[in-house]
Amino acid sequence: MTAIKWTEKYRPRRLKEVLGNGKAVSELEAWARSWERGIPEKRAVVLYGPAGVGKTSAALALAEEMGWDQIEMNASDSRTAAAISKVAGAAARMMTFSGKKRLVILDEADNLYGSADRGGSAAMLRLVKEADQPVVLIANDYYGLSKPLREGTLGIQFRRITKSTVLSALREICRAEGAACTPELVEEIADMANGDLRSGINDLQAALEGAREVGEVATAVRDAKASIFDGVAKILRGSSLGEAVQIAWSLDESPEDLVHWIDENLPLVYKPADLAAGYERLSRADVFLGRVRRRQNYGLWRYASFMMTGGVQAARTEKKGGYIPFRPPSYWRRMGQTKGARQVRESAAKKIGRHCHISSRMAKGEMMGLFALLLKDPDTGPKVAALLDFTVEEIALLLGTKPTTKKVSKLYDAARELLEEERVSEIEIAWGGTKKPEQTEKRERPRRADKTKSDAVGEGESGAGSEESDREDEKAEPVEEAEFGGPSDQGAEPMEPEKDDRQRSLFDF
Ligand SMILES: Nc1ncnc2c1ncn2[C@@H]1O[C@H](COP(=O)(O)OP(=O)(O)OP(=O)(O)O)[C@@H](O)[C@H]1O
C-alpha cells in the first residue's frame, strides 16, 4: 500500500503557512509585489539554502498567494540550453490566456555541470535578464551559480528550520493524523532531521506507518533509522545504476561509512562468481576514499560513491532471491560493544560541528577525515583532542582503532594534561597570581611544573610543589597567599607576563 506522502499532504499552501524563515518569506513577497508595479529591476530571485526547508513550497505558495499561474521545471532534468530557453523562455515571455502572470520556477538551478551545460547556463542567464514574467530559481548551493547569474538576480537565503519549529510541526502532524506519537519519538526524529523539515516529516511517516503495522510505537524510532538497510538492499539487489547512485546521495551516511555497509553485506547478496568483481569495485572506491583523506579533496567523493554503488551493482551478473538479513558493519558492532558507535560518531561530529560552526551532519560528512589527520599529528593531536574535549571512544573512532590501544590512551592522557595546564593557568590569570622560584627554574619542563601546581591548586595542598608538605592544615594560609599573589614569606616574585602562559595555551595551534 502506498500512502499519500505527508510531505505533500502537509505542504504549505499559503506563505503564512511556510514555517520559519520569516525574513526570507517577506523578502520574497515584497519582490512579488514589485511585479504589480511593472517589471522590477531584478526579474528573478534565487531561493537558496539547504534541502527540505521550504524553498519550493514558498515559491508555490507565492504563486497561489499572488493568483499567478506557475510552471515548474527541474534544471537538472532538462539540462540543455534548448530545453531551458524553449520551455522557460517561452513561458516566461508569454502571458497566459487568462492574462494572469506566470511564475517560472526552475528547481536545482545549481545543478548544471560541465561544458555540455554551458549553453544551459547562458540560457538561464538570458532568462533571468529578459523574462517578462517572474522567475524563481531554487538552489542549494548559492555559489554553484555563476557570478553573472548571482549578480543578475535577487538572492534570498533560506536557513535550516530550528529544532523547536520542527518539533511543533511534527507534533501538529501527529495530532492531525490521530497518531500516538510518544514525545521521545518526536524528539528523536526532530533531532535526526537537523533542520530539514522534509526529512523530519518523512521519518515520522515511515516511523508511524511501521509502528502501525507492528502495532507498537516503541519500535518507531528504530524504523525511522532503518532506511540505511533499505538503501543497502537497493544498491546490492537493485538493477538500476542510476537509482543505486542516487540512493547513496539520499542516505544520511558519508561514503566513508557506506563503504563499510557495502563491504559487510556484499557477500550476503553476491554469488561466488560475482564476489571478486564486486570487491574489486569496492576496493577502487576505497582507493578514492584514501585519496580524499590524504588530499582533503572531497571532489573525489563522488567517484568513490559511484564505484561503491553503481560500480558494485554492475559487477553482479546473477540475482539472489529470498530473504537476506542485512546487517550493520562488524567494525561498528565491535565499537558498539563499548558504546554505541553511532552515538560516538554523533557526539564527535557534534563537537567538531560546534567548533567549526557547521552542522554536525556536515562535520560527519566532510570534517572527520581532517580531524583524524590532526589527531594523528604528534604536535596538533593532543591540542585538538583537548580543545574539542574528545573522549577515548571518539579518539579511537577518529584514529580508526580500538579505544584500548596505547596510541589512544597516550593521546587522551596528553590532552587531559594540556587541559589541566590550561585550567591552572586560567585560575592564575584570574587571580593575578605569582610564580614561585621553583616554577621559574622548571621552565624547560613546563608541563611537570604546572602539573605539580595543578595538584596543589586542585587539591588544596601546601605550596611550592614540595612533595613533603602534604598536610593541608599545616600551611593552608601562607600557601594560599603564595599561590594567588598575596604577600608571601617565600620571596615569591611577580608572575612573568601572563601572556606567556596564554601563548603556550592549547588554543594557539
Ligand atoms: N518551512 C516549511 N514550512 C512548512 N513545511 C515545510 C517547510 N519546509 C519543508 N516543509 C515540508 O517539506 C516538504 C518539502 O519542502 P520543500 O520542497 O519546499 O523544500 P526545499 O527547501 O525546496 O527542498 P529542496 O532544496 O530539496 O528542493 C514540503 O512539502 C513540506 O511538507
Coordinates of C-alpha atoms and ligand atoms in Angstrom, one line a residue:
M1 CA 0.0 0.0 0.0
T2 CA 1.5 3.3 -0.9
A3 CA 0.0 6.0 1.3
I4 CA 0.0 9.6 0.2
K5 CA 3.2 11.3 1.2
W6 CA 2.8 13.5 4.2
T7 CA 5.2 16.0 2.8
E8 CA 2.8 16.6 0.0
K9 CA -0.3 16.4 2.2
Y10 CA 1.2 19.0 4.6
R11 CA 2.9 21.2 2.1
P12 CA 2.1 24.8 3.0
R13 CA -0.4 26.3 0.6
R14 CA 0.0 29.9 1.7
L15 CA 3.0 32.0 2.5
K16 CA 2.0 32.3 6.2
E17 CA 2.0 28.5 6.4
V18 CA 5.7 28.4 5.5
L19 CA 7.3 27.7 8.8
G20 CA 10.5 29.6 9.9
N21 CA 12.4 31.8 7.6
G22 CA 10.1 34.7 8.1
K23 CA 12.6 37.2 6.7
A24 CA 13.1 35.3 3.5
V25 CA 9.4 34.9 3.0
S26 CA 8.8 38.6 3.4
E27 CA 11.6 39.4 1.0
L28 CA 10.1 37.1 -1.5
E29 CA 6.7 38.6 -1.1
A30 CA 8.0 42.1 -1.4
W31 CA 9.7 41.2 -4.7
A32 CA 6.5 39.6 -6.0
R33 CA 4.5 42.7 -5.1
S34 CA 7.0 44.8 -7.0
W35 CA 5.8 43.0 -10.2
E36 CA 2.4 44.7 -9.7
R37 CA 4.0 48.0 -10.4
G38 CA 5.7 46.8 -13.6
I39 CA 8.8 44.9 -14.4
P40 CA 11.2 45.2 -11.5
E41 CA 15.0 45.6 -11.8
K42 CA 15.6 42.1 -10.7
R43 CA 13.3 39.9 -12.7
A44 CA 14.4 36.7 -10.9
V45 CA 15.1 35.7 -7.4
V46 CA 17.2 32.8 -6.2
L47 CA 15.9 31.0 -3.2
Y48 CA 18.9 29.2 -1.8
G49 CA 19.7 27.1 1.2
P50 CA 19.7 23.5 2.5
A51 CA 17.3 20.9 1.3
G52 CA 13.9 20.5 2.8
V53 CA 13.4 23.9 4.4
G54 CA 10.6 25.1 2.3
K55 CA 12.1 26.9 -0.7
T56 CA 10.0 25.2 -3.3
S57 CA 7.0 25.3 -1.1
A58 CA 7.5 29.1 -0.6
A59 CA 7.6 29.6 -4.4
L60 CA 4.5 27.5 -4.9
A61 CA 2.7 29.3 -2.1
L62 CA 3.7 32.6 -3.6
A63 CA 2.1 31.8 -6.9
E64 CA -1.1 30.8 -5.0
E65 CA -1.0 33.9 -2.9
M66 CA -0.5 36.3 -5.9
G67 CA -3.1 34.5 -8.0
W68 CA -0.4 33.7 -10.6
D69 CA -0.1 30.6 -12.7
Q70 CA 3.0 28.7 -12.3
I71 CA 5.3 26.4 -14.3
E72 CA 7.9 24.3 -12.6
M73 CA 10.8 22.7 -14.2
N74 CA 13.9 21.0 -13.0
A75 CA 17.1 22.3 -14.3
S76 CA 18.9 19.0 -13.9
D77 CA 16.2 17.1 -15.8
S78 CA 16.4 19.1 -18.9
R79 CA 19.9 20.4 -18.9
T80 CA 20.3 21.7 -22.3
A81 CA 20.2 25.3 -23.4
A82 CA 17.4 24.4 -25.9
A83 CA 15.1 23.0 -23.2
I84 CA 15.5 25.9 -20.9
S85 CA 15.1 28.6 -23.5
K86 CA 12.2 26.7 -25.1
V87 CA 10.2 25.9 -22.1
A88 CA 11.2 28.5 -19.6
G89 CA 11.9 31.2 -22.1
A90 CA 8.6 30.9 -23.9
A91 CA 6.7 30.5 -20.7
A92 CA 8.5 33.5 -19.2
R93 CA 7.8 35.7 -22.1
M94 CA 4.2 34.9 -22.8
M95 CA 1.2 35.8 -20.7
T96 CA -1.3 33.1 -20.1
F97 CA -4.6 33.1 -21.9
S98 CA -6.3 34.3 -18.7
G99 CA -3.9 37.2 -18.7
K100 CA -2.5 36.1 -15.4
K101 CA 1.2 36.3 -14.7
R102 CA 3.0 33.0 -14.7
L103 CA 5.7 32.3 -12.2
V104 CA 8.5 30.2 -13.7
I105 CA 10.1 28.0 -11.0
L106 CA 13.4 26.5 -12.0
D107 CA 14.4 23.9 -9.4
E108 CA 18.0 22.7 -8.9
A109 CA 19.4 25.7 -10.7
D110 CA 22.8 25.0 -9.3
N111 CA 22.8 21.6 -10.9
L112 CA 24.1 22.5 -14.4
Y113 CA 27.5 21.0 -14.7
G114 CA 30.2 20.9 -17.2
S115 CA 30.7 22.1 -20.7
A116 CA 27.6 20.4 -22.1
D117 CA 25.6 22.6 -19.8
R118 CA 27.4 25.9 -20.5
G119 CA 24.7 26.6 -23.0
G120 CA 22.1 25.9 -20.3
S121 CA 23.7 28.3 -18.0
A122 CA 23.8 31.0 -20.7
A123 CA 20.1 30.3 -21.4
M124 CA 19.4 30.7 -17.7
L125 CA 21.2 34.0 -17.6
R126 CA 19.2 35.2 -20.6
L127 CA 16.1 34.0 -18.9
V128 CA 16.6 36.0 -15.7
K129 CA 17.6 39.1 -17.6
E130 CA 14.9 39.1 -20.3
A131 CA 11.9 37.3 -18.8
D132 CA 8.6 39.3 -18.9
Q133 CA 7.4 37.0 -16.1
P134 CA 8.6 36.5 -12.6
V135 CA 11.2 33.8 -12.3
V136 CA 12.3 31.9 -9.2
L137 CA 15.5 29.9 -9.3
I138 CA 16.0 27.3 -6.5
A139 CA 19.4 26.2 -5.4
N140 CA 21.1 24.5 -2.5
D141 CA 24.5 26.0 -3.2
Y142 CA 24.4 29.7 -4.0
Y143 CA 27.9 29.7 -5.1
G144 CA 27.2 26.8 -7.5
L145 CA 25.5 29.6 -9.6
S146 CA 27.7 31.6 -11.9
K147 CA 28.7 35.1 -10.8
P148 CA 26.7 36.9 -13.5
L149 CA 23.7 34.8 -12.6
R150 CA 24.1 35.8 -8.9
E151 CA 24.5 39.4 -9.9
G152 CA 21.5 39.4 -12.2
T153 CA 19.2 38.1 -9.5
L154 CA 18.0 38.8 -6.0
G155 CA 19.4 36.2 -3.7
I156 CA 17.2 35.2 -0.8
Q157 CA 18.6 32.8 1.8
F158 CA 16.7 30.1 3.5
R159 CA 18.1 28.6 6.6
R160 CA 17.6 25.3 8.5
I161 CA 14.5 25.2 10.5
T162 CA 15.0 25.4 14.2
K163 CA 14.5 22.3 16.2
S164 CA 11.6 23.8 18.2
T165 CA 9.8 24.6 15.0
V166 CA 10.4 21.1 13.6
L167 CA 9.1 19.7 16.9
S168 CA 5.9 21.7 16.8
A169 CA 5.4 20.9 13.1
L170 CA 5.8 17.2 13.8
R171 CA 3.5 17.3 16.8
E172 CA 0.9 19.1 14.7
I173 CA 1.0 16.3 12.1
C174 CA 0.8 13.7 14.8
R175 CA -2.4 15.4 16.1
A176 CA -3.9 15.7 12.6
E177 CA -3.2 12.1 11.9
G178 CA -4.5 11.0 15.2
A179 CA -1.3 9.1 15.7
A180 CA 0.0 8.2 19.1
C181 CA 3.4 9.7 19.0
T182 CA 5.5 9.4 22.1
P183 CA 7.4 12.6 23.0
E184 CA 10.6 10.6 22.7
L185 CA 9.8 9.6 19.1
V186 CA 9.1 13.1 18.0
E187 CA 12.1 14.4 19.8
E188 CA 14.4 11.8 18.3
I189 CA 13.1 12.4 14.8
A190 CA 13.4 16.2 15.2
D191 CA 17.0 15.7 16.3
M192 CA 17.8 13.5 13.3
A193 CA 16.1 16.0 10.9
N194 CA 18.8 18.5 11.8
G195 CA 16.7 21.4 10.4
D196 CA 15.4 19.6 7.4
L197 CA 11.7 19.5 7.8
R198 CA 11.0 17.3 4.8
S199 CA 13.2 14.6 6.2
G200 CA 11.6 15.0 9.6
I201 CA 8.1 14.5 8.1
N202 CA 9.3 11.6 6.0
D203 CA 10.9 9.9 9.0
L204 CA 7.8 10.5 11.1
Q205 CA 5.6 8.9 8.4
A206 CA 7.9 6.0 8.0
A207 CA 8.1 5.5 11.7
L208 CA 4.4 5.7 12.4
E209 CA 3.4 3.6 9.5
G210 CA 6.0 1.0 10.5
A211 CA 4.7 1.2 14.1
R212 CA 1.1 0.8 13.0
E213 CA 2.0 -2.3 11.1
V214 CA 3.6 -3.9 14.1
G215 CA 1.1 -2.2 16.4
E216 CA 3.7 -0.7 18.6
V217 CA 5.1 2.8 18.7
A218 CA 8.1 1.8 20.7
T219 CA 9.7 0.4 17.6
A220 CA 9.1 3.5 15.6
V221 CA 12.4 5.1 16.4
R222 CA 14.1 2.0 15.1
D223 CA 12.1 2.1 11.9
A224 CA 12.9 5.7 11.3
K225 CA 16.5 4.8 11.4
A226 CA 16.2 1.8 9.2
S227 CA 16.5 3.5 5.9
I228 CA 20.1 2.6 5.6
F229 CA 19.1 -1.1 5.4
D230 CA 16.7 -0.3 2.5
G231 CA 19.4 1.7 0.8
V232 CA 22.0 -1.1 1.0
A233 CA 19.4 -3.6 -0.2
K234 CA 18.6 -1.4 -3.2
I235 CA 22.2 -0.8 -4.0
L236 CA 23.1 -4.5 -3.8
R237 CA 19.9 -6.1 -5.1
G238 CA 18.5 -3.5 -7.4
S239 CA 19.1 -3.3 -11.1
S240 CA 19.3 0.4 -11.8
L241 CA 22.7 2.0 -11.6
G242 CA 21.1 5.4 -11.6
E243 CA 19.0 4.5 -8.6
A244 CA 21.9 3.0 -6.7
V245 CA 24.0 6.2 -7.2
Q246 CA 21.0 8.3 -6.2
I247 CA 20.3 6.4 -3.1
A248 CA 23.8 6.9 -1.9
W249 CA 23.2 10.7 -2.0
S250 CA 19.9 10.5 -0.2
L251 CA 21.3 8.4 2.7
D252 CA 22.4 10.2 5.8
E253 CA 25.7 8.3 5.6
S254 CA 29.0 9.6 4.3
P255 CA 30.8 7.5 1.7
E256 CA 33.3 6.6 4.5
D257 CA 30.5 4.9 6.4
L258 CA 28.7 3.5 3.4
V259 CA 31.7 1.6 2.2
H260 CA 31.6 -0.4 5.4
W261 CA 28.0 -1.3 4.9
I262 CA 28.6 -2.5 1.4
D263 CA 31.6 -4.4 2.5
E264 CA 29.7 -6.2 5.2
N265 CA 26.7 -7.1 3.1
L266 CA 28.2 -7.8 -0.3
P267 CA 28.9 -11.5 0.4
L268 CA 25.4 -12.0 1.6
V269 CA 24.0 -11.0 -1.7
Y270 CA 26.6 -11.9 -4.4
K271 CA 27.1 -15.4 -5.6
P272 CA 30.7 -16.6 -5.5
A273 CA 31.2 -15.9 -9.2
D274 CA 30.4 -12.2 -8.8
L275 CA 32.1 -11.6 -5.4
A276 CA 35.6 -11.0 -6.8
A277 CA 34.3 -8.4 -9.3
G278 CA 32.2 -6.8 -6.6
Y279 CA 35.1 -6.5 -4.2
E280 CA 37.3 -5.2 -7.0
R281 CA 34.9 -2.3 -7.5
L282 CA 34.7 -1.7 -3.8
S283 CA 38.5 -1.6 -3.4
R284 CA 38.5 1.0 -6.2
A285 CA 36.1 3.0 -4.1
D286 CA 38.4 2.6 -1.1
V287 CA 41.3 3.9 -3.1
F288 CA 39.3 7.1 -3.8
L289 CA 38.4 7.4 -0.2
G290 CA 42.1 7.1 0.7
R291 CA 42.9 9.9 -1.7
V292 CA 40.1 12.1 -0.2
R293 CA 41.6 11.5 3.2
R294 CA 45.1 12.2 2.2
R295 CA 44.5 15.2 0.0
Q296 CA 41.4 16.5 1.6
N297 CA 39.9 16.6 -1.9
Y298 CA 36.2 16.0 -1.3
G299 CA 35.5 16.3 -5.0
L300 CA 36.8 12.7 -5.3
W301 CA 34.0 11.5 -3.1
R302 CA 31.6 11.4 -5.9
Y303 CA 33.8 8.8 -7.7
A304 CA 34.1 6.8 -4.6
S305 CA 30.3 6.9 -4.2
F306 CA 29.8 5.9 -7.8
M307 CA 32.2 2.9 -7.5
M308 CA 30.7 1.6 -4.3
T309 CA 27.1 1.8 -5.5
G310 CA 26.6 1.7 -9.3
G311 CA 30.0 0.1 -9.8
V312 CA 29.5 -2.6 -7.3
Q313 CA 25.9 -3.2 -8.6
A314 CA 27.2 -3.5 -12.2
A315 CA 29.6 -6.3 -11.1
R316 CA 26.6 -8.6 -10.3
T317 CA 25.6 -10.9 -13.0
E318 CA 23.2 -13.2 -11.1
K319 CA 20.4 -12.3 -8.7
K320 CA 19.9 -14.0 -5.4
G321 CA 16.3 -14.3 -4.3
G322 CA 14.8 -14.8 -0.9
Y323 CA 15.1 -13.0 2.4
I324 CA 18.5 -11.6 3.2
P325 CA 19.2 -10.4 6.8
F326 CA 21.3 -7.3 6.1
R327 CA 23.5 -6.3 9.0
P328 CA 25.5 -3.3 10.1
P329 CA 29.3 -3.3 9.6
S330 CA 31.0 -5.5 12.1
Y331 CA 33.6 -2.8 12.8
W332 CA 30.7 -0.8 14.2
R333 CA 29.4 -3.8 16.0
R334 CA 32.7 -4.1 17.8
M335 CA 32.6 -0.4 18.6
G336 CA 29.0 -0.9 19.8
Q337 CA 30.2 -3.2 22.5
T338 CA 31.9 -0.4 24.3
K339 CA 29.5 2.4 23.4
G340 CA 27.1 2.7 20.5
A341 CA 29.2 3.6 17.5
R342 CA 26.5 5.8 16.1
Q343 CA 26.5 7.7 19.3
V344 CA 30.2 8.1 19.4
R345 CA 30.2 9.3 15.8
E346 CA 27.4 11.6 16.5
S347 CA 29.0 13.1 19.6
A348 CA 32.4 13.5 17.8
A349 CA 30.6 15.2 14.9
K350 CA 28.7 17.4 17.2
K351 CA 31.9 18.6 18.9
I352 CA 33.6 19.2 15.5
G353 CA 30.5 21.0 14.2
R354 CA 30.3 23.3 17.2
H355 CA 33.9 24.1 16.9
C356 CA 33.9 24.8 13.2
H357 CA 30.4 26.5 13.3
I358 CA 29.0 23.9 10.9
S359 CA 26.2 21.4 11.3
S360 CA 27.1 18.0 12.8
R361 CA 25.8 16.5 9.6
M362 CA 28.3 18.4 7.6
A363 CA 31.0 17.7 10.1
K364 CA 30.2 14.0 9.8
G365 CA 30.3 14.2 6.1
E366 CA 33.3 16.4 5.5
M367 CA 35.4 17.0 8.5
M368 CA 36.1 13.7 10.2
G369 CA 39.0 12.9 7.9
L370 CA 40.6 16.2 8.6
F371 CA 40.3 15.9 12.3
A372 CA 41.6 12.3 12.1
L373 CA 44.7 13.8 10.4
L374 CA 45.1 16.5 13.0
L375 CA 44.8 13.8 15.8
K376 CA 47.4 11.7 14.1
D377 CA 49.9 14.5 14.1
P378 CA 52.0 14.3 17.2
D379 CA 52.1 18.1 17.5
T380 CA 48.5 19.0 16.9
G381 CA 47.0 15.7 18.1
P382 CA 46.9 16.4 21.9
K383 CA 45.9 20.0 21.4
V384 CA 43.0 19.1 19.1
A385 CA 41.9 16.3 21.5
A386 CA 42.0 18.8 24.4
L387 CA 40.3 21.6 22.6
L388 CA 37.4 19.5 21.5
D389 CA 37.4 17.6 24.7
F390 CA 37.3 14.2 22.8
T391 CA 36.6 11.1 24.8
V392 CA 38.6 7.9 24.5
E393 CA 36.0 6.4 22.2
E394 CA 35.9 9.5 20.0
I395 CA 39.6 9.5 19.6
A396 CA 39.6 5.8 18.8
L397 CA 36.9 6.3 16.2
L398 CA 38.8 9.1 14.5
L399 CA 42.0 7.2 14.5
G400 CA 40.3 4.1 13.2
T401 CA 41.4 1.9 16.1
K402 CA 40.2 0.4 19.4
P403 CA 39.8 2.5 22.5
T404 CA 42.0 0.1 24.4
T405 CA 45.1 0.8 22.3
K406 CA 48.2 2.5 23.7
K407 CA 48.1 5.1 21.0
V408 CA 44.6 6.2 22.1
S409 CA 45.3 6.3 25.8
K410 CA 48.5 8.2 25.2
L411 CA 46.8 10.9 23.2
Y412 CA 43.9 11.1 25.7
D413 CA 46.3 11.5 28.6
A414 CA 48.3 14.2 26.8
A415 CA 45.1 16.0 26.1
R416 CA 44.0 15.8 29.7
E417 CA 47.3 17.1 30.8
L418 CA 47.0 20.1 28.5
L419 CA 43.5 20.8 29.7
E420 CA 44.8 20.7 33.3
E421 CA 47.6 23.1 32.5
E422 CA 45.1 25.4 30.8
R423 CA 42.8 25.3 33.8
V424 CA 45.6 26.1 36.2
S425 CA 46.9 29.0 34.1
E426 CA 43.4 30.3 33.8
I427 CA 43.0 30.2 37.6
E428 CA 46.3 32.0 38.0
I429 CA 45.4 34.7 35.5
A430 CA 42.0 35.2 37.1
W431 CA 43.7 35.6 40.5
G432 CA 46.6 37.7 39.1
G433 CA 48.9 35.0 40.6
T434 CA 52.6 35.0 41.3
K435 CA 55.2 32.5 40.3
K436 CA 57.4 30.7 42.7
P437 CA 61.1 30.4 42.1
E438 CA 60.9 26.6 41.5
Q439 CA 58.5 27.2 38.7
T440 CA 60.8 29.7 37.0
E441 CA 63.6 27.1 37.2
K442 CA 61.4 24.4 35.8
R443 CA 60.7 26.5 32.7
E444 CA 62.1 23.9 30.3
R445 CA 59.7 21.4 31.7
P446 CA 56.6 23.5 32.0
R447 CA 54.3 20.5 31.9
R448 CA 55.6 18.9 35.1
A449 CA 55.8 22.2 36.9
D450 CA 52.3 23.1 36.0
K451 CA 51.1 19.6 36.9
T452 CA 52.6 19.9 40.4
K453 CA 50.9 23.3 40.7
S454 CA 47.7 21.9 39.5
D455 CA 47.7 19.2 42.1
A456 CA 48.3 21.9 44.7
V457 CA 45.5 24.1 43.5
G458 CA 43.1 21.3 42.7
E459 CA 43.5 19.5 46.0
G460 CA 44.4 22.5 48.2
E461 CA 47.7 21.0 49.1
S462 CA 50.6 23.0 50.5
G463 CA 52.7 25.2 48.4
A464 CA 55.7 25.4 46.1
G465 CA 55.2 21.9 44.7
S466 CA 57.0 20.5 47.7
E467 CA 56.3 16.8 47.9
E468 CA 56.9 16.5 51.6
S469 CA 54.4 19.1 52.7
D470 CA 51.2 17.2 52.0
R471 CA 49.3 18.2 55.2
E472 CA 46.8 20.8 54.3
D473 CA 46.1 22.0 57.8
E474 CA 49.7 22.9 58.5
K475 CA 50.3 25.7 55.9
A476 CA 47.0 26.4 54.5
E477 CA 47.2 30.2 54.9
P478 CA 50.6 31.0 53.5
V479 CA 50.2 28.7 50.6
E480 CA 47.1 30.5 49.5
E481 CA 48.9 33.8 49.5
A482 CA 51.9 32.4 47.7
E483 CA 49.7 30.7 45.1
F484 CA 47.4 33.6 44.4
G485 CA 49.6 36.6 44.6
G486 CA 49.2 37.6 48.2
P487 CA 52.2 38.7 50.3
S488 CA 54.4 35.7 50.6
D489 CA 57.1 34.8 53.0
Q490 CA 58.8 32.7 50.4
G491 CA 60.0 35.6 48.4
A492 CA 57.8 35.0 45.5
E493 CA 58.4 37.3 42.6
P494 CA 55.6 38.7 40.5
M495 CA 54.5 36.4 37.9
E496 CA 56.0 36.7 34.4
P497 CA 53.7 38.4 32.0
E498 CA 50.6 36.3 32.0
K499 CA 50.7 36.3 28.2
D500 CA 53.4 33.8 28.4
D501 CA 51.1 31.2 29.8
R502 CA 48.5 32.2 27.3
Q503 CA 50.9 31.8 24.5
R504 CA 51.6 28.3 25.4
S505 CA 48.0 27.7 25.6
L506 CA 46.5 24.9 23.7
F507 CA 44.3 27.3 21.9
D508 CA 47.3 28.6 20.0
F509 CA 47.9 25.9 17.5
Ligands
LIG1 N1 9.3 25.9 6.0 C1 8.5 24.9 5.8 N2 7.2 25.0 6.3 C2 6.3 24.0 6.1 N3 6.6 22.9 5.5 C3 7.8 22.7 5.1 C4 8.8 23.7 5.2 N4 10.0 23.2 4.8 C5 9.7 21.9 4.3 N5 8.4 21.6 4.5 C6 7.9 20.3 4.2 O1 8.8 19.6 3.5 C7 8.4 19.4 2.2 C8 9.5 19.7 1.2 O2 9.8 21.1 1.3 P1 10.4 21.9 0.0 O3 10.3 21.0 -1.2 O4 9.7 23.2 0.0 O5 11.8 22.0 0.4 P2 13.0 22.7 -0.4 O6 13.7 23.6 0.5 O7 12.5 23.2 -1.7 O8 14.0 21.4 -0.6 P3 14.9 21.1 -1.9 O9 16.0 22.1 -1.9 O10 15.3 19.7 -1.7 O11 14.0 21.3 -3.1 C9 7.2 20.3 2.0 O12 6.2 19.7 1.1 C10 6.6 20.4 3.4 O13 5.8 19.3 3.7

